Coordinates of C-alpha atoms and ligand atoms in Angstrom, one line a residue:
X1 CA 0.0 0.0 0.0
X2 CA 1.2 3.6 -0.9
X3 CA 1.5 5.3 2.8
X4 CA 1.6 9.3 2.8
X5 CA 5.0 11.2 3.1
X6 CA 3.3 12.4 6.6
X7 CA 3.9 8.5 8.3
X8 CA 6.9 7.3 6.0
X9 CA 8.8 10.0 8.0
X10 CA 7.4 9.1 11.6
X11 CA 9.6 6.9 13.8
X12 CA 8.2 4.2 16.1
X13 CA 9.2 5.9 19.3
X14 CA 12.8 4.5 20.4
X15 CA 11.5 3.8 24.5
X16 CA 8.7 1.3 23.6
X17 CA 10.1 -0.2 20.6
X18 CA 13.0 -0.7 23.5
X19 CA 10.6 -1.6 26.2
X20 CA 8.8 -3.8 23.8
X21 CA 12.2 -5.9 22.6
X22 CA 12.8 -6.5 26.2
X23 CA 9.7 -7.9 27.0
X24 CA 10.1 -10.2 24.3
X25 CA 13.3 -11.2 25.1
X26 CA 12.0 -11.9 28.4
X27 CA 8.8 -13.8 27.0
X28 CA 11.6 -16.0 25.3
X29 CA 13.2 -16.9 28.4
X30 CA 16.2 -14.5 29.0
X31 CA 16.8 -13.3 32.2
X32 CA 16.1 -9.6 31.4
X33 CA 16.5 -6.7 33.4
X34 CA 14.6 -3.9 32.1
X35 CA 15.4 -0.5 32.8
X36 CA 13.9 0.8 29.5
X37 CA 10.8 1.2 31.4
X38 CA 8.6 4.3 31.7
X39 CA 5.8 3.5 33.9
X40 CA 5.6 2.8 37.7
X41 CA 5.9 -0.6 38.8
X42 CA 3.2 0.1 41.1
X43 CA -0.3 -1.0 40.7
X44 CA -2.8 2.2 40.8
X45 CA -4.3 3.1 44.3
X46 CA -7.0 1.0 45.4
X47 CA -9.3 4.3 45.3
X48 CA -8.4 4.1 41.8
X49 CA -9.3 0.4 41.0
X50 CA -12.5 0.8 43.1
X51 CA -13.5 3.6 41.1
X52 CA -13.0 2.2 37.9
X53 CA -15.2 -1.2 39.4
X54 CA -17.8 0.7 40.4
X55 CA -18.2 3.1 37.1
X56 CA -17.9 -0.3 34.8
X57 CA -20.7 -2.2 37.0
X58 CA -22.6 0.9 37.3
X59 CA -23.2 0.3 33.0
X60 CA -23.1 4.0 32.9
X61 CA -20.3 3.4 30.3
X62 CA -21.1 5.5 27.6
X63 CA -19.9 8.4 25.6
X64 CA -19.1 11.6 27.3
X65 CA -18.7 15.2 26.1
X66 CA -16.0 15.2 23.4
X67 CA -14.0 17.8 26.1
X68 CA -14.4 15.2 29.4
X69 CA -17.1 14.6 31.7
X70 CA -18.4 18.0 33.5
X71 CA -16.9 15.8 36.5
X72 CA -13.8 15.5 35.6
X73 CA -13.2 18.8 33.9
X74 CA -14.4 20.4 37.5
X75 CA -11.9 18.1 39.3
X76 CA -9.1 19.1 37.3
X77 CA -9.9 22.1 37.7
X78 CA -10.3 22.7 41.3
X79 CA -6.8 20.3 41.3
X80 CA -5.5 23.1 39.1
X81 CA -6.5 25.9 41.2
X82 CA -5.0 24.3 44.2
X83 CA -1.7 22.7 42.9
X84 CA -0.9 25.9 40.9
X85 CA -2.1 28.6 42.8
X86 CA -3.8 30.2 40.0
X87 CA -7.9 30.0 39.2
X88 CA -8.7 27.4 36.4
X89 CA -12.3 26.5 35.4
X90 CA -14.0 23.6 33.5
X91 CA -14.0 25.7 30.7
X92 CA -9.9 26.1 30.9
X93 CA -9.9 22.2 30.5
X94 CA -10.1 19.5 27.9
X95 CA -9.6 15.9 28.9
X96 CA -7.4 13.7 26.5
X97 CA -6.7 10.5 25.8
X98 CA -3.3 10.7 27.7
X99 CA -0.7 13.5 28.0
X100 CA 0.9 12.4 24.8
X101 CA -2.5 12.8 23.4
X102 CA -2.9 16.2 24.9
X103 CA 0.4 17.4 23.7
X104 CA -0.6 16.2 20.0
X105 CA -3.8 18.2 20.3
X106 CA -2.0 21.5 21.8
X107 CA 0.3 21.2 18.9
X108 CA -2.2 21.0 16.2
X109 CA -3.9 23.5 17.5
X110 CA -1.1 26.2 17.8
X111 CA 1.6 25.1 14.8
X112 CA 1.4 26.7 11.8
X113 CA 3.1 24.9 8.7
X114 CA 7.1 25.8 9.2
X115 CA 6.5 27.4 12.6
X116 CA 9.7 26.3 14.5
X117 CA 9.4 25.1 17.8
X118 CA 12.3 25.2 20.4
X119 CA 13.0 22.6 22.7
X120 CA 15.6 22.2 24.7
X121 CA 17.4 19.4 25.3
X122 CA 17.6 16.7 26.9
X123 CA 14.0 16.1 25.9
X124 CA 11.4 13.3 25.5
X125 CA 11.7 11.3 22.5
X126 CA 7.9 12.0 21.5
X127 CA 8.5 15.6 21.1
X128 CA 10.1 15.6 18.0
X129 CA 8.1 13.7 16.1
X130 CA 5.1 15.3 17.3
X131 CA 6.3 18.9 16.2
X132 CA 6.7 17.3 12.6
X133 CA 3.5 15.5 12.7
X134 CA 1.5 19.4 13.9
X135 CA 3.8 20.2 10.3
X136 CA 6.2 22.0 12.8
X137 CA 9.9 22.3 13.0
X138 CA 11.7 21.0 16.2
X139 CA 14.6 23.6 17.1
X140 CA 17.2 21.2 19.3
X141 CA 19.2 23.8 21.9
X142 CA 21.6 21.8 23.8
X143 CA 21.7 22.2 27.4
X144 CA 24.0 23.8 29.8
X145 CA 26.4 22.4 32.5
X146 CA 24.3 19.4 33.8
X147 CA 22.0 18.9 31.3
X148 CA 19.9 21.6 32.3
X149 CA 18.5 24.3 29.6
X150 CA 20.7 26.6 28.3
X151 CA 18.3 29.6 28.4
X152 CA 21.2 32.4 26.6
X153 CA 21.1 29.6 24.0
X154 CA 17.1 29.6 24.2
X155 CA 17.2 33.4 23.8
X156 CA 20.0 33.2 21.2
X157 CA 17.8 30.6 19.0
X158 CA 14.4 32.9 18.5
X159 CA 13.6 33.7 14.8
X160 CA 10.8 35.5 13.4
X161 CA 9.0 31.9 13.0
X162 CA 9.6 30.5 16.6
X163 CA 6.1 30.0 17.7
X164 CA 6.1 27.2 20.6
X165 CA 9.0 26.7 23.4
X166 CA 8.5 23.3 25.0
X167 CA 9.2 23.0 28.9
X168 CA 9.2 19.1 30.7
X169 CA 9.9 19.5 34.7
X170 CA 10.6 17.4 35.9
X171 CA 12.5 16.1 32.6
X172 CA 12.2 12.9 31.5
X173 CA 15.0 11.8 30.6
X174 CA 17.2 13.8 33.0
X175 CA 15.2 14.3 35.9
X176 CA 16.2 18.2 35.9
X177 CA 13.6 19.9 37.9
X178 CA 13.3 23.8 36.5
X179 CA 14.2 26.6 39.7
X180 CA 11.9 29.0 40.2
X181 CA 14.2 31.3 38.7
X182 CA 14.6 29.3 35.5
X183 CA 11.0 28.6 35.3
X184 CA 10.6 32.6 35.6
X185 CA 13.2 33.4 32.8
X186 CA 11.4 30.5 30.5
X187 CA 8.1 32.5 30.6
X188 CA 9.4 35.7 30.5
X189 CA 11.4 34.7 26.9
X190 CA 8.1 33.6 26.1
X191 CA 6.4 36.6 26.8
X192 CA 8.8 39.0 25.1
X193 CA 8.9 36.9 22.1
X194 CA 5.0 35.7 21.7
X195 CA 5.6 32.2 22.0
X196 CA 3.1 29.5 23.3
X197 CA 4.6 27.9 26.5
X198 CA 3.6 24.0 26.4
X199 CA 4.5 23.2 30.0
X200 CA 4.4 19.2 30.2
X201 CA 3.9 18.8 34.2
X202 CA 3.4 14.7 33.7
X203 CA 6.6 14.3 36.7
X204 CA 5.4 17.3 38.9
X205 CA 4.3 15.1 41.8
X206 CA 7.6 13.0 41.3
X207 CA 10.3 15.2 43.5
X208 CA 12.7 13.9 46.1
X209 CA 14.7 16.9 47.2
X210 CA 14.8 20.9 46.9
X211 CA 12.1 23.6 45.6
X212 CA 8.9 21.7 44.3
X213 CA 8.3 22.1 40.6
X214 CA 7.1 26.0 39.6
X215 CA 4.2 26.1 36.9
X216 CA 5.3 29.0 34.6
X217 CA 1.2 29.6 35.0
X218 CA 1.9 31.0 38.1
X219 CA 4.6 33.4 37.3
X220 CA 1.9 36.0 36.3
X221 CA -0.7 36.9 33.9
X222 CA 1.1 37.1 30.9
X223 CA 2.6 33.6 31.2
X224 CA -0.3 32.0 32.1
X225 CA -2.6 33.4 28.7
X226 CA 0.4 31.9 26.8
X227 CA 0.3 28.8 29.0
X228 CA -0.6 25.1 27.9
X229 CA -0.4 22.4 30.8
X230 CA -0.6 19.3 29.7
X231 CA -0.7 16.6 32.3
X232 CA -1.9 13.4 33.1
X233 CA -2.4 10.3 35.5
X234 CA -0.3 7.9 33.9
X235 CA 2.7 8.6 36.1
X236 CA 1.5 10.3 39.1
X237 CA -1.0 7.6 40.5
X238 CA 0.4 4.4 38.3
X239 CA -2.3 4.5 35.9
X240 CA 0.0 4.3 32.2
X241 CA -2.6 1.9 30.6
X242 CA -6.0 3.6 31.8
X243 CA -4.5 6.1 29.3
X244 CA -6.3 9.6 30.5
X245 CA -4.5 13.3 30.8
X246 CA -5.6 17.0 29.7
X247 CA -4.3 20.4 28.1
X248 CA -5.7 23.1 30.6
X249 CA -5.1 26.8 29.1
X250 CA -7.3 29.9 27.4
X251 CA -10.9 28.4 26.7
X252 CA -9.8 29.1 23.0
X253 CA -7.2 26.7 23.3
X254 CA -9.2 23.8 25.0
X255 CA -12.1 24.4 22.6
X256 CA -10.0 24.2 19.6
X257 CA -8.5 20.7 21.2
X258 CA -12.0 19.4 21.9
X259 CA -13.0 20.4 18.1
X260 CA -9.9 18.5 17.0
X261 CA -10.9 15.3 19.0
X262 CA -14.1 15.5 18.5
X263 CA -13.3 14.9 15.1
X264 CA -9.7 12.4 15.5
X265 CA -10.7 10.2 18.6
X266 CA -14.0 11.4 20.1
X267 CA -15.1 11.3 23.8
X268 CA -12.0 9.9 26.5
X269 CA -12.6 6.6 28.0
X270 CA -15.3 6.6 30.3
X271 CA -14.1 4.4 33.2
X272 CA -10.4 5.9 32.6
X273 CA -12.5 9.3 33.4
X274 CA -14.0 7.8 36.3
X275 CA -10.6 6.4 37.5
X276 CA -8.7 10.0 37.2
X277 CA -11.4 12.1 39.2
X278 CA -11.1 9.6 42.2
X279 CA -7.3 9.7 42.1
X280 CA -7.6 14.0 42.1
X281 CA -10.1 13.9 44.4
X282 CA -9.2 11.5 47.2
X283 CA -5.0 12.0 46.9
X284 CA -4.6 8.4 47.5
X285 CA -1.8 7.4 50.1
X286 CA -0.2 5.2 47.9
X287 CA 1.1 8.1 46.0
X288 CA 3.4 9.5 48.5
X289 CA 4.6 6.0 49.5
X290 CA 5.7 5.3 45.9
X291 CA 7.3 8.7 45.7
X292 CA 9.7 7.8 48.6
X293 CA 10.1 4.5 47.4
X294 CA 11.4 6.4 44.1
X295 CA 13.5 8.5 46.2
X296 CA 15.4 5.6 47.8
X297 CA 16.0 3.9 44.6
X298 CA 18.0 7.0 43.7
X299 CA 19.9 6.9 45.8
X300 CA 21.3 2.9 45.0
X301 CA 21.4 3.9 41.6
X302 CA 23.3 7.2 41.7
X303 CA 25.9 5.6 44.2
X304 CA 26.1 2.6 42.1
X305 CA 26.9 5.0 38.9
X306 CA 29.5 7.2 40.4
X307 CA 31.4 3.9 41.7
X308 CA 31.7 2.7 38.3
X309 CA 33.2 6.8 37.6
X310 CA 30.3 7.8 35.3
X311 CA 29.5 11.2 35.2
X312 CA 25.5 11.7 35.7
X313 CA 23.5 14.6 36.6
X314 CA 21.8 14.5 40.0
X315 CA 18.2 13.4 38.9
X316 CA 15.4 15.8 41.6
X317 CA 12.7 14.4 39.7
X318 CA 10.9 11.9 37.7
X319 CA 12.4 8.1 37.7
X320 CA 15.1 8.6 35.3
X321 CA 18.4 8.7 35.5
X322 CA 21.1 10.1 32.6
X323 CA 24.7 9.2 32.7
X324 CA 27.2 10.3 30.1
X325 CA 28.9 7.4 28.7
X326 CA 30.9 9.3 25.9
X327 CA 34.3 7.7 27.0
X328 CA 32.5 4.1 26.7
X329 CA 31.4 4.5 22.9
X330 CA 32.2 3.5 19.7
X331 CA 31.0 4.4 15.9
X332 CA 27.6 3.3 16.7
X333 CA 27.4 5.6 19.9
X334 CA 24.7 5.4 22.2
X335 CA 22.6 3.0 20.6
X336 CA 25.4 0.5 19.9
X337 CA 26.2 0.7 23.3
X338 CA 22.8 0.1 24.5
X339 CA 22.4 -3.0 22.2
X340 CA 25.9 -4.3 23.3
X341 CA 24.4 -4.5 27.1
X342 CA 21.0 -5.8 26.5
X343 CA 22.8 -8.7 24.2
X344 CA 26.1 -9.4 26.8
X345 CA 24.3 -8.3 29.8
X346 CA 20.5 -8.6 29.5
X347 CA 19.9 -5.4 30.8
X348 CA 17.7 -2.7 28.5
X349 CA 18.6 0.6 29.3
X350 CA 17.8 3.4 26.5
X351 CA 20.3 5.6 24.2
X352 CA 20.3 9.3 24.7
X353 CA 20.0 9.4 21.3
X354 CA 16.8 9.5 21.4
X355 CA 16.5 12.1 23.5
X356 CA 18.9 14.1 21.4
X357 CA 22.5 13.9 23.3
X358 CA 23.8 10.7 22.1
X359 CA 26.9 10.8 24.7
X360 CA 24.3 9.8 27.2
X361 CA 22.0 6.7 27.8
X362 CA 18.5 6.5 30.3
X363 CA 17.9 3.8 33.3
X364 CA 15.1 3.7 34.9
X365 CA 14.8 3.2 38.5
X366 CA 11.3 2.4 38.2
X367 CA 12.1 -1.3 39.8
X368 CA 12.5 -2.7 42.8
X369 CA 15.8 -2.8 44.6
X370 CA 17.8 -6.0 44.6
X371 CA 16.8 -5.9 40.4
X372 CA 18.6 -2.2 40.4
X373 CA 21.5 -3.9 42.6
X374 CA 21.8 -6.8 39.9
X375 CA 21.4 -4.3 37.4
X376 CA 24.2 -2.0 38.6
X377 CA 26.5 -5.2 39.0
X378 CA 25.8 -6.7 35.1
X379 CA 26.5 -2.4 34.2
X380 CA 29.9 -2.6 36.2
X381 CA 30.6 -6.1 34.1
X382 CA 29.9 -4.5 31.0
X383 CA 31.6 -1.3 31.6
X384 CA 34.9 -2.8 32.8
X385 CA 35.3 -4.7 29.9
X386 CA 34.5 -1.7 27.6
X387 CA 36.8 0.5 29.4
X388 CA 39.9 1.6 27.7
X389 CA 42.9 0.0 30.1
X390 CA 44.8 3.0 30.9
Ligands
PLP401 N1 5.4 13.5 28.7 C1 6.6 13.0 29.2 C2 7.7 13.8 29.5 C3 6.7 11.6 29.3 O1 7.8 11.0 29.8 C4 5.6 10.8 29.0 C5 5.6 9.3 29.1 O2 6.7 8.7 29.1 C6 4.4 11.4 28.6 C7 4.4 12.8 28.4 C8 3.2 10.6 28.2 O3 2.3 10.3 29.2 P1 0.9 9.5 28.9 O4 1.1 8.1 29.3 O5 -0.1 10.3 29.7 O6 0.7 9.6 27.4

């Protein structure tokens, strides 16, 4: 079949192609460790599951308002208001699909054939492809000292077609969570130079140490018209497969969402809805006890990677951690070194590659202990071996 020029130049995105060849590998009988993974290995709270019980037995399972149920919408909402300090109402909201799916529909809705779109890197592999699919152009800035953005490079990169700047804190893949100061300066460039923020807040609830994550919403009025959230339950409260999340910003912009999935995908699971506005509205326990459970695997993992002498940024947030590896590599760079370790090693860790700094590579900590021990152990095996003797 003749497919269009617009999928023939889409990549199946590099984490679960990964995540997926580990499985298999697994299904197959190796003794895998995955660290390719980005989900919580938790189940969802039990408020969660209950929720989702009762709304399936209830047979009220039908189609809801193309933008969310009023329920939901009102919950996320009120969340809003609370989390971010700033007033949000129903009509601020549109529920999605899943974050990914509400950063597909803020793009669409905002990117003009050409219009670049600056994100800085480290970032999450979807965002690239995304920006090309909305008929975008992604603008890569690389970061400063630490992999954090480099905002005189940010300032440096504007152009009379710079439409969108794309902000992730916490940062998947880096864990980088934004200061209040940066956060400030990112929504003041946007302000002075017309762009549309898209503030992807998916990690906010995932911080182990320091400031909590800023909003650039609540830096002030300006920054918050030119403000789209997008966020989602999938990694807060364990719920990757319910597959529910929402772009909150000027009515325009959710309107002109909801027209677009009215049309591409239609009303957001029912149950999934269901699901989300118990987890908002009861703050299950479950998710603080996972979040210090993250925080302790960190810690292994961190100490584990500076005893093998690998340079790695000091992860606040998220479940990710990004070690450079650029003395470890050969032609084929991060990805060769990533299918090196899964093939001598069994252990699936991610390139940087595609996350655009191919000197690094991802692990996930998103595992229980003695499985990050054994991980670190097979790493320390494989990286021996690969080090240059000196
Ligand atoms: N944004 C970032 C930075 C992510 O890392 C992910 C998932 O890995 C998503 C968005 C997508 O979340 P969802 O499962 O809600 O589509």
């Amino acid at each position: 079949m003749k497919l269009s020029r617009l999928v023939e130049g889409i990549q199946l995105s590099v984490t679960l192609a990964l995540d997926a060849r580990a499985k298999r590998l697994a299904a197959e009988g190796r003794d895998v460790i995955n660290m390719a993974v980005g989900e919580p290995d938790f189940p969802a709270p039990e408020a969660v599951q209950d929720a989702a019980t009762a709304r399936v037995q209830s047979g009220d399972v039908r189609y809801t308002p193309a933008a969310g149920a009023p329920f939901l919408r009102e919950a996320i909402a009120a969340h809003l208001t609370e989390t971010r300090g700033v007033d949000y109402a129903p009509e601020n909201v549109a529920v999605c699909h899943s974050c990914k799916h509400a950063l597909s529909g803020v793009l669409l809705a905002t990117v003009e054939p050409g219009d670049e779109v600056l994100i800085p890197l480290p970032a999450w592999v979807s965002y690239f492809e995304l920006v090309r699919i909305a008929g975008g152009v992604p603008v890569e800035i690389p970061p400063a000292a630490g992999c954090r953005p480099d905002l005189d490079a940010l300032a440096r990169a504007v152009t009379p077609r710079t439409r969108v700047l794309m902000v992730n804190s916490p940062c998947n893949p880096s864990g980088y969570v934004l200061t209040h100061a940066e956060t400030e300066a990112l929504a003041r460039l946007a302000v002075e130079h017309d762009l549309t923020l898209i503030s992807d807040e998916i990690y906010r609830r995932l911080v182990y140490e320091g400031e909590p994550a800023k909003s650039p919403v609540s830096v002030g009025p300006d920054a918050r018209a030119r403000t789209a959230i997008v966020d989602g339950a999938s990694k807060a409260f364990a719920m990757t497969g319910y597959r529910i999340g929402f772009a909150a910003g000027p009515p325009e912009l959710a309107a002109a969402v909801t027209r677009l999935h009215s049309q591409m995908t239609g009303s957001p699971n029912t149950v999934s809805q269901a699901a989300y506005a118990a987890a908002l509205r009861e703050e299950p326990p479950e998710v603080e006890t996972m979040r210090r459970e993250f925080a302790e695997r960190r810690e292994i993992l961190l100490a584990g990677l500076e005893g093998l002498g690998l340079e790695t940024p000091r992860p606040r947030g998220a479940f990710y951690v990004f070690p450079n590896v650029a003395p470890l590599l050969d032609e084929r760079g991060s990805v060769g070194f990533c299918e090196d370790l899964l093939e001598e090693q069994n252990l699936a860790i991610v390139p940087g590659s595609a996350f655009g700094m191919d000197a690094h590579v991802r692990l996930s900590y998103s595992l229980p202990k003695d499985l990050i021990q054994a991980a670190l152990s097979r790493l320390e095996a494989f990286v021996l071996a690969r080090r240059p003797s000196s």
